[in-house]
Every structure is written in structure tokens, then in C-alpha cells.
PDB file of C-alpha atoms in Angstrom:
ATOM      1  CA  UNK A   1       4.465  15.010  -6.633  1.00 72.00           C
ATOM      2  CA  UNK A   2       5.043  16.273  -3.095  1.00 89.00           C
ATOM      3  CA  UNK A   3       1.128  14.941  -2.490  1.00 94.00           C
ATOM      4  CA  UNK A   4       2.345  11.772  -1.966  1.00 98.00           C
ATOM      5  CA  UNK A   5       5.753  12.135  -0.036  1.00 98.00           C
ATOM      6  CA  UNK A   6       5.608  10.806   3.599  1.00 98.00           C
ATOM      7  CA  UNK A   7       3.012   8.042   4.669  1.00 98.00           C
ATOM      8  CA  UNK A   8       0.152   5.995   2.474  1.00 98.00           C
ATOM      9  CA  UNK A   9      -1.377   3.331   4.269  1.00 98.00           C
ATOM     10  CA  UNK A  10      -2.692   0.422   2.462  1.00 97.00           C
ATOM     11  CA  UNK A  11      -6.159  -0.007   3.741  1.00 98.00           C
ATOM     12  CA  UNK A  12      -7.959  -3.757   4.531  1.00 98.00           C
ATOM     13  CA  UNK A  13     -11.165  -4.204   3.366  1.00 98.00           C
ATOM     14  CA  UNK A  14     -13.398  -4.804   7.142  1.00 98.00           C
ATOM     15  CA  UNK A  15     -15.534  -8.068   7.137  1.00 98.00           C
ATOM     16  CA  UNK A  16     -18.786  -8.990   9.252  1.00 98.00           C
ATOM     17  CA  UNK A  17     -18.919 -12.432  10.294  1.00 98.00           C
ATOM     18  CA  UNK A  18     -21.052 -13.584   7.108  1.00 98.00           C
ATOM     19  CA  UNK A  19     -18.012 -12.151   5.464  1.00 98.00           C
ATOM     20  CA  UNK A  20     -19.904  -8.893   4.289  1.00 98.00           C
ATOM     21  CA  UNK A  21     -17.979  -5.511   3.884  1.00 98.00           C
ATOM     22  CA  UNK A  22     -18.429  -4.186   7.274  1.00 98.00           C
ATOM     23  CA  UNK A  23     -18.831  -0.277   5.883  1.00 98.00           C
ATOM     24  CA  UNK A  24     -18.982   1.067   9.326  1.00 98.00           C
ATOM     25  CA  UNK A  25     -15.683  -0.006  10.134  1.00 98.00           C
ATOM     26  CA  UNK A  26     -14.558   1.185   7.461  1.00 98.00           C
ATOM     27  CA  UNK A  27     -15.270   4.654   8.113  1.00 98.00           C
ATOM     28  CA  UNK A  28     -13.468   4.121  11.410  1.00 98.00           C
ATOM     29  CA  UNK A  29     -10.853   3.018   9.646  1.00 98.00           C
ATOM     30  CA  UNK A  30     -10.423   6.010   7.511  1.00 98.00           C
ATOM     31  CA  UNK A  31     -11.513   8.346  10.321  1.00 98.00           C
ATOM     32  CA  UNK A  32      -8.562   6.649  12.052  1.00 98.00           C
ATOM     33  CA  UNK A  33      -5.938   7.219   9.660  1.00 98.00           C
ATOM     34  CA  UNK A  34      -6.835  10.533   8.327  1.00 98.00           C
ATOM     35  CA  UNK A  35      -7.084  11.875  12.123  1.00 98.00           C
ATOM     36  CA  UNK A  36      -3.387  10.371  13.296  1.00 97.00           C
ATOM     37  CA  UNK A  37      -1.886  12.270  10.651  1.00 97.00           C
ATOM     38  CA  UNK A  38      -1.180  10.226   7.181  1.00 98.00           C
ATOM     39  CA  UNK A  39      -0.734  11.565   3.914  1.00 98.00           C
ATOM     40  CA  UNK A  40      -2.880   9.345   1.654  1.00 98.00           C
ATOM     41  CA  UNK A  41      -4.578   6.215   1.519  1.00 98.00           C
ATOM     42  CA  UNK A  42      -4.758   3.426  -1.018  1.00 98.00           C
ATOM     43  CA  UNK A  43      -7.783   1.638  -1.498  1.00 98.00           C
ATOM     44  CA  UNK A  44      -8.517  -1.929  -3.449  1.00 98.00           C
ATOM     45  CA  UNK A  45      -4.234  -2.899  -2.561  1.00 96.00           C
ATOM     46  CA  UNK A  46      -3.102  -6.283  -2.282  1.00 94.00           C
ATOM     47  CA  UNK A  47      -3.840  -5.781   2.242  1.00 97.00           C
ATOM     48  CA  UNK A  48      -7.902  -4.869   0.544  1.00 98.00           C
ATOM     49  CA  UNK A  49      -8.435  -8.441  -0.626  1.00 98.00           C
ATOM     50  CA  UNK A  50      -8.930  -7.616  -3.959  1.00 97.00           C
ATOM     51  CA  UNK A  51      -8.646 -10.463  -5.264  1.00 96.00           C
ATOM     52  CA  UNK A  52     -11.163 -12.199  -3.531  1.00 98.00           C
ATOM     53  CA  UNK A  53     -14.096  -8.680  -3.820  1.00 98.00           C
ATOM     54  CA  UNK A  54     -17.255  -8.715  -6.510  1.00 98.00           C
ATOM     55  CA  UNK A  55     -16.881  -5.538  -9.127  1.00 96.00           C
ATOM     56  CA  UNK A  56     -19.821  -3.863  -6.926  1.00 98.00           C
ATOM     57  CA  UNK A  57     -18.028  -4.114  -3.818  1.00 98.00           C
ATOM     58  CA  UNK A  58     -14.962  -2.169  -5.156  1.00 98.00           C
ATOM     59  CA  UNK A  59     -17.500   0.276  -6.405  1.00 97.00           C
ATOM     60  CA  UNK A  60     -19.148   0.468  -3.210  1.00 98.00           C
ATOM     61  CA  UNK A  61     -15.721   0.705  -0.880  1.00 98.00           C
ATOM     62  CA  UNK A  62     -14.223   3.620  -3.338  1.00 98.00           C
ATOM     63  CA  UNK A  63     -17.721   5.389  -3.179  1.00 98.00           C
ATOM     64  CA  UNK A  64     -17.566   4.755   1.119  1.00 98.00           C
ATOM     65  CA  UNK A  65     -13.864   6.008   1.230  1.00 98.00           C
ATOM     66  CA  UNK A  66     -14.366   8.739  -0.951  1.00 98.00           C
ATOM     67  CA  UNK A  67     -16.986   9.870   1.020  1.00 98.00           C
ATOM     68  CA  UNK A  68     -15.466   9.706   4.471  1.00 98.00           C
ATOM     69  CA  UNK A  69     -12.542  11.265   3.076  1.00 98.00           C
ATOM     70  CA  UNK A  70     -14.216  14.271   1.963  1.00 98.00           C
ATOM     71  CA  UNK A  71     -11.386  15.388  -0.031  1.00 98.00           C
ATOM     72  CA  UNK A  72      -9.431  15.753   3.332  1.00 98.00           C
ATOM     73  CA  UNK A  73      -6.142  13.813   2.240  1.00 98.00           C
ATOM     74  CA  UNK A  74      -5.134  12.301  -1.434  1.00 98.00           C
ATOM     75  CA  UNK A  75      -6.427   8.706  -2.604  1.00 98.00           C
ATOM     76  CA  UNK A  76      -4.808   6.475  -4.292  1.00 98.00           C
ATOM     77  CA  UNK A  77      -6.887   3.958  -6.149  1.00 98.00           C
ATOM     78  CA  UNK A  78      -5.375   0.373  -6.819  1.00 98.00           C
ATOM     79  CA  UNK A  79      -6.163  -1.040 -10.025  1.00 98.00           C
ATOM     80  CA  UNK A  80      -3.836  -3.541 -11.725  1.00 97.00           C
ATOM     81  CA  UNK A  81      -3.879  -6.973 -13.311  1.00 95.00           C
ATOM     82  CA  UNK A  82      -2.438  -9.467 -15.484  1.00 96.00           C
ATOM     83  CA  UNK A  83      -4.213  -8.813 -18.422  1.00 98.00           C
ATOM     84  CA  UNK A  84      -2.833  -5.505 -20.246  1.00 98.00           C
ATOM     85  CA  UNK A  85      -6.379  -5.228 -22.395  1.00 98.00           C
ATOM     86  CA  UNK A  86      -8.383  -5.392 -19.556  1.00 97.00           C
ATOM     87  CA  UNK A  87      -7.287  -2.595 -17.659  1.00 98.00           C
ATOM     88  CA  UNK A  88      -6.649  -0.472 -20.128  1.00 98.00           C
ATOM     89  CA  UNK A  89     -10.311  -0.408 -21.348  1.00 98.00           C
ATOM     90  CA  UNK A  90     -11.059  -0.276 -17.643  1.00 97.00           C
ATOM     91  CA  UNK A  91      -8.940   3.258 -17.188  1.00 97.00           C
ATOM     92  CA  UNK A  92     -10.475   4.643 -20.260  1.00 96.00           C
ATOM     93  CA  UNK A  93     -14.347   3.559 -19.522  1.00 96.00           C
ATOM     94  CA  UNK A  94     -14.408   4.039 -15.626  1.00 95.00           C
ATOM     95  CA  UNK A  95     -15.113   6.882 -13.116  1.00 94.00           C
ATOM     96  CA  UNK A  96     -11.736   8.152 -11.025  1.00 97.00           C
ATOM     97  CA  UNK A  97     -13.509  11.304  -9.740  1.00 97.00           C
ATOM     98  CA  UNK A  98     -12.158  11.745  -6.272  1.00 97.00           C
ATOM     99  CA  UNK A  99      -9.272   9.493  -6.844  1.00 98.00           C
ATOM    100  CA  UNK A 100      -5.230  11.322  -6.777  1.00 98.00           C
ATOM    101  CA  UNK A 101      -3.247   8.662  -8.535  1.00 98.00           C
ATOM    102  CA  UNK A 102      -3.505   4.792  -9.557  1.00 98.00           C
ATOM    103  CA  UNK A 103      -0.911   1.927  -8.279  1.00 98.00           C
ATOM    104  CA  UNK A 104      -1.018  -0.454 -10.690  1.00 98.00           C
ATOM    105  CA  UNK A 105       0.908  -3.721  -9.731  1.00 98.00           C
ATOM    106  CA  UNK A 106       3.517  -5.497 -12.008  1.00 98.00           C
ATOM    107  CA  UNK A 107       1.457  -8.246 -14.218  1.00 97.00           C
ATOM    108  CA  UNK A 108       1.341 -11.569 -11.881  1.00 95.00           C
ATOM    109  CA  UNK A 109       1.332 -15.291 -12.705  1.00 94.00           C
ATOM    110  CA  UNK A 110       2.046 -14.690 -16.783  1.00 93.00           C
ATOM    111  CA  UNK A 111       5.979 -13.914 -15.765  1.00 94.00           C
ATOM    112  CA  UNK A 112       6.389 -12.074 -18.771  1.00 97.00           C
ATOM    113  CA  UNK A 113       9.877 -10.449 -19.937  1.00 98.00           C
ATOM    114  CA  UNK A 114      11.158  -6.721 -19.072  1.00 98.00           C
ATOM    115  CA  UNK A 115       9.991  -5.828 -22.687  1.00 98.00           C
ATOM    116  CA  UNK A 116       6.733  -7.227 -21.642  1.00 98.00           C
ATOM    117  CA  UNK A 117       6.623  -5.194 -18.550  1.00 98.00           C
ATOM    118  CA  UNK A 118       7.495  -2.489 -20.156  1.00 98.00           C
ATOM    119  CA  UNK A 119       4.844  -2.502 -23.247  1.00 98.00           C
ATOM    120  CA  UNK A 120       2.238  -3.310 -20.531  1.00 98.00           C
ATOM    121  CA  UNK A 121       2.460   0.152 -18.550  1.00 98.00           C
ATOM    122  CA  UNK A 122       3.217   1.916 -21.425  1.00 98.00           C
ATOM    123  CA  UNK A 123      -0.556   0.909 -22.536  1.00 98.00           C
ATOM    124  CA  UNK A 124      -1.294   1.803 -19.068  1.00 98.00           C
ATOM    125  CA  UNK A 125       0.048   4.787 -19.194  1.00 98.00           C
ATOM    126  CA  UNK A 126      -1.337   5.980 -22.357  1.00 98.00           C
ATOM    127  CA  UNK A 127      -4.922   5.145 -21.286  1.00 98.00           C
ATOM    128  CA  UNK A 128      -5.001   6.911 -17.918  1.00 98.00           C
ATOM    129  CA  UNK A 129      -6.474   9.909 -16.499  1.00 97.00           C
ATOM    130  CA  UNK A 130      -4.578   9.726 -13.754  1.00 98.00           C
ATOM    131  CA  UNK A 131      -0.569   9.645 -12.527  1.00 98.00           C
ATOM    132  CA  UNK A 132       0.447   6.081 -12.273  1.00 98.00           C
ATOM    133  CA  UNK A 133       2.459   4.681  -9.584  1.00 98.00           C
ATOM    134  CA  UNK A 134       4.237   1.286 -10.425  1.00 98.00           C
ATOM    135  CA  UNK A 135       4.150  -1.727  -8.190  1.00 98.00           C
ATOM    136  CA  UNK A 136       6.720  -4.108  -7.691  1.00 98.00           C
ATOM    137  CA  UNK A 137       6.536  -6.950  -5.459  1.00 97.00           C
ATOM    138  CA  UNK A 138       8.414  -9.835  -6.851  1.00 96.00           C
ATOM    139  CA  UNK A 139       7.276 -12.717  -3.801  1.00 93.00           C
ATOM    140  CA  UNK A 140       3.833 -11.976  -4.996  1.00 94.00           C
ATOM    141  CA  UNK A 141       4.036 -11.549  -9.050  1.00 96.00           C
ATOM    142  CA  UNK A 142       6.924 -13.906  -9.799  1.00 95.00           C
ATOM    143  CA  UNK A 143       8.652 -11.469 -11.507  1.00 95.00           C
ATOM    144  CA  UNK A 144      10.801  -8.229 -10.966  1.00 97.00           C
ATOM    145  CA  UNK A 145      10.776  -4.650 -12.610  1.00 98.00           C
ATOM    146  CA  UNK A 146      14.490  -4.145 -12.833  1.00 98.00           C
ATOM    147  CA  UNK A 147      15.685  -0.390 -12.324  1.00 98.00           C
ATOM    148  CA  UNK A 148      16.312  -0.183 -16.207  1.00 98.00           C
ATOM    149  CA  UNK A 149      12.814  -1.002 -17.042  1.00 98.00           C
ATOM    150  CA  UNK A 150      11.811   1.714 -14.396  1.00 98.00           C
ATOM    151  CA  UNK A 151      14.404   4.322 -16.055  1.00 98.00           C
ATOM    152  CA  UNK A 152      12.885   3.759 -19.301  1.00 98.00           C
ATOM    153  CA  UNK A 153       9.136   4.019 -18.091  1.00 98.00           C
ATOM    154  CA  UNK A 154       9.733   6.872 -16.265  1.00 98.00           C
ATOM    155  CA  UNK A 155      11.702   8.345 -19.364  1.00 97.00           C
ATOM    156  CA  UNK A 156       8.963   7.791 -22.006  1.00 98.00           C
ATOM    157  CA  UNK A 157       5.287   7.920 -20.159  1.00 98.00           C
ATOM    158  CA  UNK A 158       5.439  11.384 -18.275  1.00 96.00           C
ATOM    159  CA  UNK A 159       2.594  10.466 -15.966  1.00 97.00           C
ATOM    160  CA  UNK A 160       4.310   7.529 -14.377  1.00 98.00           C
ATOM    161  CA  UNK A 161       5.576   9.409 -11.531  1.00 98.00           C
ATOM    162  CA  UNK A 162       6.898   6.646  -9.361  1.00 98.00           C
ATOM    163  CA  UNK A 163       7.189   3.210  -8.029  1.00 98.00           C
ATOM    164  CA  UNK A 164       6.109   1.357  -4.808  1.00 98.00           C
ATOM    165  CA  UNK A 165       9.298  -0.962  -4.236  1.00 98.00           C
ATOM    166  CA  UNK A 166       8.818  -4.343  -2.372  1.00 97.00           C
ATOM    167  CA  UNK A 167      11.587  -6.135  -4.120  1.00 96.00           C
ATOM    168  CA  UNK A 168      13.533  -6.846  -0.592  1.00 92.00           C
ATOM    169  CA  UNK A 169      16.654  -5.831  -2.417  1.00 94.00           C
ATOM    170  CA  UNK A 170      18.061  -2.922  -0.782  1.00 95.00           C
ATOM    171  CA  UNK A 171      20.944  -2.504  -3.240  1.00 96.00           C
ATOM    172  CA  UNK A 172      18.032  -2.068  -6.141  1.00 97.00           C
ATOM    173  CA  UNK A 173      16.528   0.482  -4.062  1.00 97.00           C
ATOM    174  CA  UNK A 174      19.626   2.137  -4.308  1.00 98.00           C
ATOM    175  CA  UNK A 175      20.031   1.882  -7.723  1.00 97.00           C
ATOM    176  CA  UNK A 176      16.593   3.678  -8.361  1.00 98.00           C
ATOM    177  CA  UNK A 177      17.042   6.328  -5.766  1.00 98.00           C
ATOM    178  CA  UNK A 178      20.310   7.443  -7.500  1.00 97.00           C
ATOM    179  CA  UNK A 179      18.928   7.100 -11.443  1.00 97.00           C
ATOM    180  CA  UNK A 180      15.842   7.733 -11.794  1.00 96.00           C
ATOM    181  CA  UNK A 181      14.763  11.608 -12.930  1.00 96.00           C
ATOM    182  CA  UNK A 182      14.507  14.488  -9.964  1.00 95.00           C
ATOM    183  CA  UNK A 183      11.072  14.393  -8.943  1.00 96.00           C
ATOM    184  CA  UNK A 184      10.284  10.221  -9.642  1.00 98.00           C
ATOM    185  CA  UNK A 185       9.066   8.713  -6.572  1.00 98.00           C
ATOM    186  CA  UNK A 186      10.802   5.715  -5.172  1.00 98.00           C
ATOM    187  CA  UNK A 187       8.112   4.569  -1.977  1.00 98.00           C
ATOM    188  CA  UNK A 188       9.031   1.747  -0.015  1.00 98.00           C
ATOM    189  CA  UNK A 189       6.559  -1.477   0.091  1.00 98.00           C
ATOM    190  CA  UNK A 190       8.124  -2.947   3.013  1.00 97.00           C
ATOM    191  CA  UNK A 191       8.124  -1.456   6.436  1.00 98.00           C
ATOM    192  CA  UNK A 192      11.236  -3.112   8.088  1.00 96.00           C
ATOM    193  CA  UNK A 193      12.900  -1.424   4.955  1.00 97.00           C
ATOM    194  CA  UNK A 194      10.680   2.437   4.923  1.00 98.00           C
ATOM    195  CA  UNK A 195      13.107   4.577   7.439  1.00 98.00           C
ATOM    196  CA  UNK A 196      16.402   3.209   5.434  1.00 97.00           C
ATOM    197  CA  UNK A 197      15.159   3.940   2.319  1.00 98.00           C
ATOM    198  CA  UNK A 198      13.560   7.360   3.322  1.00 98.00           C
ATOM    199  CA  UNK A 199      17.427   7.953   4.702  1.00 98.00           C
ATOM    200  CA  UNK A 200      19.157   6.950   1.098  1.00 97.00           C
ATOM    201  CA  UNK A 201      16.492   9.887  -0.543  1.00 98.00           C
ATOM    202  CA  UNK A 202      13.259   7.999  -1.111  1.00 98.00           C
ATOM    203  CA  UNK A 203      10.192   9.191  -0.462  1.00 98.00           C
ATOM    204  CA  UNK A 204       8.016   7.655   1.966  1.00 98.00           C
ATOM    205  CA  UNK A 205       6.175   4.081   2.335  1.00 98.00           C
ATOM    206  CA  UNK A 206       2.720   2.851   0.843  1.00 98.00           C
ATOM    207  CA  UNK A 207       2.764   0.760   4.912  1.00 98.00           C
ATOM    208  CA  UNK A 208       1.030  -1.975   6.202  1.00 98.00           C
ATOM    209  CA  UNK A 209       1.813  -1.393  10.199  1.00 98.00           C
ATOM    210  CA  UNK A 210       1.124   2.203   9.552  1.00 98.00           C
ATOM    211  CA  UNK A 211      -2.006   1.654   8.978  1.00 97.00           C
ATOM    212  CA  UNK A 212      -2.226   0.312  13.110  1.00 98.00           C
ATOM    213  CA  UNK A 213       0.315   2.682  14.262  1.00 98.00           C
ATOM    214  CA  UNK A 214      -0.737   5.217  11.777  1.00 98.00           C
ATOM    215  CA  UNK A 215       0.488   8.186  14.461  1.00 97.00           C
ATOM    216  CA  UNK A 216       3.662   6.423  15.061  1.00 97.00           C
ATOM    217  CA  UNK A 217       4.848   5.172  11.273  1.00 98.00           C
ATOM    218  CA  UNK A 218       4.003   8.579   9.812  1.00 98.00           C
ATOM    219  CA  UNK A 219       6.065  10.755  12.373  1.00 98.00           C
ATOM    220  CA  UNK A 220       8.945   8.263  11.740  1.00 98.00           C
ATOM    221  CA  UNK A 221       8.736   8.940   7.660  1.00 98.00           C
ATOM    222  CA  UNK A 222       8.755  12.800   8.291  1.00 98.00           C
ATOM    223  CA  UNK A 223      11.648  12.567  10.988  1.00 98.00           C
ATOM    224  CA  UNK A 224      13.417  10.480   8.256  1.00 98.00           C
ATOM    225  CA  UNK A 225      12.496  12.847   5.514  1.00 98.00           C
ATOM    226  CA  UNK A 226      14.036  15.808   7.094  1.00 98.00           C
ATOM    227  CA  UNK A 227      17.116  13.461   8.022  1.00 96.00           C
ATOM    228  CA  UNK A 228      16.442  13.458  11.495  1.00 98.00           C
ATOM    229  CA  UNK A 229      18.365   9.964  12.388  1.00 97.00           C
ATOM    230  CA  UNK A 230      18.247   9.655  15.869  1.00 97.00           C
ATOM    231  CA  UNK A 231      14.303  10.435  16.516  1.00 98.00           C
ATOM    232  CA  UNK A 232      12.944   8.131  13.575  1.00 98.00           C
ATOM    233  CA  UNK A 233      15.351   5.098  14.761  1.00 97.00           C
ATOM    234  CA  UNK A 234      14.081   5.511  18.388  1.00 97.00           C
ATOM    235  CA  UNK A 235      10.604   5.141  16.642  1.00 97.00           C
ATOM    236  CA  UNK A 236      11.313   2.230  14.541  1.00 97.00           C
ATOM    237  CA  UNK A 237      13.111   0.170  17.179  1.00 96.00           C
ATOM    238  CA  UNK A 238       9.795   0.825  19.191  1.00 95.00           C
ATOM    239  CA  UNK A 239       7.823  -0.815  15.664  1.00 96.00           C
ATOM    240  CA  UNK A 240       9.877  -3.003  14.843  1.00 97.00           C
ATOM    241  CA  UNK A 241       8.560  -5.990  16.806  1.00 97.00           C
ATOM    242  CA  UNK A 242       4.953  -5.023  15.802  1.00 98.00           C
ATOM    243  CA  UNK A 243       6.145  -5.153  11.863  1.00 98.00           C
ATOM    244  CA  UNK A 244       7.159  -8.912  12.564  1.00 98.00           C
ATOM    245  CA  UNK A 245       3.988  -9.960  14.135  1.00 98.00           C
ATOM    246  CA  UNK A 246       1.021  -8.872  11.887  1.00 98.00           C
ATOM    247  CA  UNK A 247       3.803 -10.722   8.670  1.00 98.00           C
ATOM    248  CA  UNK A 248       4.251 -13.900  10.820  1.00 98.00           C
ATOM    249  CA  UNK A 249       1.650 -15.668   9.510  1.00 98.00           C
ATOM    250  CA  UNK A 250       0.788 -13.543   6.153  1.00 96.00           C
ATOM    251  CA  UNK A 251      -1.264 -10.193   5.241  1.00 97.00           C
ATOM    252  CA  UNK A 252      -3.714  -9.027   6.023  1.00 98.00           C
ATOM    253  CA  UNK A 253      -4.129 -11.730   8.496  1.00 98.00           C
ATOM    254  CA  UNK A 254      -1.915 -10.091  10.785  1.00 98.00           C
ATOM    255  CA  UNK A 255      -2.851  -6.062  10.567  1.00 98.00           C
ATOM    256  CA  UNK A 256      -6.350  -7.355  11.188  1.00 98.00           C
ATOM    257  CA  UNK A 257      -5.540  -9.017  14.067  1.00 98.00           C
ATOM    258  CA  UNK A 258      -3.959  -5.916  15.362  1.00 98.00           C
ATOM    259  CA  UNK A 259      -6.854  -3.365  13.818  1.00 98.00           C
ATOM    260  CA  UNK A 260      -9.236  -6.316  16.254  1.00 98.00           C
ATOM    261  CA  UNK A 261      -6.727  -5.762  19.531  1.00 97.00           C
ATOM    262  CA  UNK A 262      -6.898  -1.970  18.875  1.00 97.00           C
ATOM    263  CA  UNK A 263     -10.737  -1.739  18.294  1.00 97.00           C
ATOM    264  CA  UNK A 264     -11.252  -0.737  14.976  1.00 97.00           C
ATOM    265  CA  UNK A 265     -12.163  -3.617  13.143  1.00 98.00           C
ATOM    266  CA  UNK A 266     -12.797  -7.122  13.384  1.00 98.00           C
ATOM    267  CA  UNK A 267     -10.334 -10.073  11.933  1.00 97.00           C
ATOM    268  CA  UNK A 268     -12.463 -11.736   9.356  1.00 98.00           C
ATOM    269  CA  UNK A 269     -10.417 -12.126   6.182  1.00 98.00           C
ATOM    270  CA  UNK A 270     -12.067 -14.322   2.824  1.00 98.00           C
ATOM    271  CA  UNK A 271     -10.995 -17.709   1.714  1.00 98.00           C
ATOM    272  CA  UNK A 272      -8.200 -18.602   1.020  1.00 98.00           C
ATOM    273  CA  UNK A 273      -6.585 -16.482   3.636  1.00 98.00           C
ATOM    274  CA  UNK A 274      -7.868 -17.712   7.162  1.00 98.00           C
ATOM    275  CA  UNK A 275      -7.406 -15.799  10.251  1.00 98.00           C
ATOM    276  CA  UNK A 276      -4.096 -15.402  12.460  1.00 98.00           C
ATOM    277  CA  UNK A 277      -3.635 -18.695  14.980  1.00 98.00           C
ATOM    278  CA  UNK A 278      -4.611 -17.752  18.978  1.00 97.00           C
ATOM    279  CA  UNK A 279      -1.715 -17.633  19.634  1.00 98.00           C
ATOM    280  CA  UNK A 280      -0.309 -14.995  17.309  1.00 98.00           C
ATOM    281  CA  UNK A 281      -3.744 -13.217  18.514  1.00 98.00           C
ATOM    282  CA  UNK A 282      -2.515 -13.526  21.931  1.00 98.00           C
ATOM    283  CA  UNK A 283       1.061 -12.065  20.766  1.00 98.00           C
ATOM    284  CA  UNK A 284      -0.463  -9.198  18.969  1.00 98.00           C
ATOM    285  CA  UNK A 285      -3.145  -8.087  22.082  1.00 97.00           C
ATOM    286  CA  UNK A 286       0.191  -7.988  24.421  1.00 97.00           C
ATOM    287  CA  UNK A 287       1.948  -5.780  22.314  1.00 97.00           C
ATOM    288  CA  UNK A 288      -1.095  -3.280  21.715  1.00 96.00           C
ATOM    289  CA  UNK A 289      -1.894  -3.437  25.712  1.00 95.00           C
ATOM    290  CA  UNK A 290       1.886  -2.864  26.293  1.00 93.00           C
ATOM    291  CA  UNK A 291       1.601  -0.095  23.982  1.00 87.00           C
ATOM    292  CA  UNK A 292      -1.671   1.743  25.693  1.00 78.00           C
ATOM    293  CA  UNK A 293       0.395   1.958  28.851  1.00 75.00           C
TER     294      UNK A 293
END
């Protein structure tokens, strides 16, 4: 799935001040990324809100993205859940025209076992369309996929083709990188941890920061991918203070503050996230004016 090697930037979902979808920042937004150079997008992510969006306005942000997009780069939609019977009725009744892939995210909250996980993208799996990218992000789901529960997924459902990895443990990383089956995509979650894990063999980042710095993160991810050490560290030295300001104080809160300093969007983000402090603001709008020099 050489589609979606390299960069995927998890997009926010713009608000208005009355905490509407702002749609024409949203195009900007997409404009944005697609024009500095990323491979694919994901739309309705953990950095979109989801959580807190109506069912029509995930119909109405896939419809806006698709649009802008214009079949320019791959889309990948995200659609996951704790409840196994839910989304599978929701991959076999709904419209993915226009969409590459789904990322489904680990079940949250219920904390079930590995069998559990397993069973629940195997029904997944079954019922989609589309090639499935697992999620894993154990500081948000209170559980973890452990590599052997990844082996055997991507053993026995053919069109789970990888898995976005935000586990913070390098040493599983690792472990998936050298196991799973030529071709299985191991995409880093975390952006302190992209360029290292592109170096081990992985195959890009699903990025939060790239999504600011969409010029800058992606060039890193192809200098890593064609093991060019030297360039891609000299880029992620230069990102690396950025990555720790927009996750001081949580996400999206921070990338929107930075999307705000850069011009693109505004900061509004739904209860119960609030927006970044002042002076975080004030800490993000010196890095992006050092940066325009």
C-alpha cells in the first residue's frame, strides 16, 4: 500500500465563534496541506473532535473534504468506536465513495482483552469495503494492541493492511517493524517518535505538527524513508520544539493555536476541551514568527 507511505496529517475540525464548523477554513486547510506536499489526509481522527460532532456534521466535513480534494491525494476516513455492532452495521450501510482506507481506533473505555480486540476488528474487517488501518493509542483507550494481536490480524483479515502506533513504546515498535508480513504498514502516531521509526523500516506518520508544518514534516518522512540521516535530523531538531508546544496543554488545543498564529484557522475547540492558556498562545506565535524569518 505504497498510497499511504510518507505523511498523513490528521486534520482538526475549524470552529466559528458560535462553535459552528467553519467550512471555509476548512478548505484552507486542505488547500494547505495538499499544496505543501502530503500524502493523505485523515478526516473525523481523534485531532477532528469527533467525539464531540452531530452525525450530519461528519457527513457534511467528509462531503467538504472530499470535494476540495478532488481526488488530488488519498483520504483516509476515521471511523471507530467502542461498540463492535455499531460500526459494523455502519461499514456495511454507509457511503465511502471518495474515501482510500478507514482507521479504526482500538475499542476505548470497555478495556476489553486481546481476544476481545481481536474478535472486534475481525468483525470490522469482514464488514468493510475498504482497507483498514488499526489504531492504537493506549493513553487514550486504556488498553494496548500487543504486536501478537497485530500478527494475528494482519495474518487472518487480508484487508487490514496496517497500524497507526501511538503506544510510546519504542521497543514495541520494533517488535512490529521486524514481524509483521512484507508489505503491513507500521505508521507512527507520535511525532517526537515519526523520523526514528521511519529509520527502523516503518512507514511514515498519521502527524499532528505536520499538519502546521505540513512542508517541513513531510520532507523529513521522505528524507527518512530513503535513509537519508543527516537531512531529516537537521529537520526534526528544527520541529522538535514546535512538537512540544501544540502537546503542552493537550490536542487539538495546541495545533489550533498554531493553525491561528499561522493564519489558517481560528482556535475554537468544543467543550470539554477549552482553548490553549495566553501564554502558551504567546509561546506558539514566537515560534511561527521566528519561523517566517
Amino acid at each position: 500500500m505504497e498510497r499511504f507511505r510518507g505523511t498523513g496529517v490528521a486534520l482538526i475540525t475549524p470552529f466559528k465563534s458560535n462553535m459552528d464548523i467553519d467550512f471555509e477554513a476548512l478548505e484552507r486547510l486542505t488547500n494547505y496541506q495538499i499544496d505543501q506536499g502530503v500524502d493523505y489526509l485523515v478526516v473525523l481522527g481523534t485531532t477532528g473532535e469527533t467525539a464531540t460532532l452531530k452525525k450530519e456534521e461528519k457527513e457534511l466535513i467528509k462531503s467538504k473534504v472530499l470535494e476540495v480534494n478532488r481526488g488530488r491525494i488519498p483520504v483516509v476516513l476515521g471511523l471507530g468506536g467502542n461498540n463492535t455492532a455499531s460500526i459494523t452495521e455502519e461499514l456495511k450501510t454507509g457511503n465511502f465513495d471518495g474515501f482510500d482506507a478507514i482507521l479504526s481506533v482500538s475499542p476505548y473505555y470497555n478495556k476489553p482483552s486481546q481476544e476481545g480486540i481481536y474478535q472486534h476488528y475481525k468483525m470490522i474487517a469482514e464488514a468493510s469495503s475498504l482497507p483498514v488501518i488499526l489504531y492504537n493509542v493506549p493513553p487514550r483507550t486504556g488498553s494496548n494492541i500487543l504486536p501478537e494481536t497485530v500478527l494475528r490480524l494482519a495474518k487472518d483479515c487480508k484487508n487490514i493492511i496496517g497500524i497507526k502506533e501511538a503506544a510510546g513504546n519504542f521497543e514495541q515498535v520494533l517488535e512490529l517493524i521486524k514481524h509483521t508480513p512484507d508489505g503491513f504498514l507500521v505508521i507512527s502516531g507520535e511525532d517526537k517518535l515519526a523520523l526514528p521509526l521511519v529509520l527502523a523500516g516503518g512507514d511514515g506518520a498519521i502527524s499532528v505538527i505536520g499538519q502546521a508544518l505540513p512542508g517541513e514534516f513531510s520532507q523529513m518522512i521522505r528524507l527518512g524513508l530513503s535513509k537519508a540521516c543527516e537531512q531529516a535530523f537537521q529537520i526534526y531538531y528544527g520541529l522538535a520544539e514546535s512538537i512540544d508546544l501544540i502537546f503542552a496543554e493537550g490536542n487539538p488545543s495546541g495545533i489550533k493555536s498554531m493553525m491561528k498564529s499561522l493564519g489558517i484557522t481560528e482556535r475554537y475547540v468544543r467543550l470539554p476541551l477549552v482553548p490553549a492558556t495566553a501564554d502558551l498562545q504567546q509561546k506558539i506565535n514566537t515560534f511561527v514568527a521566528r519561523l517566517k524569518k
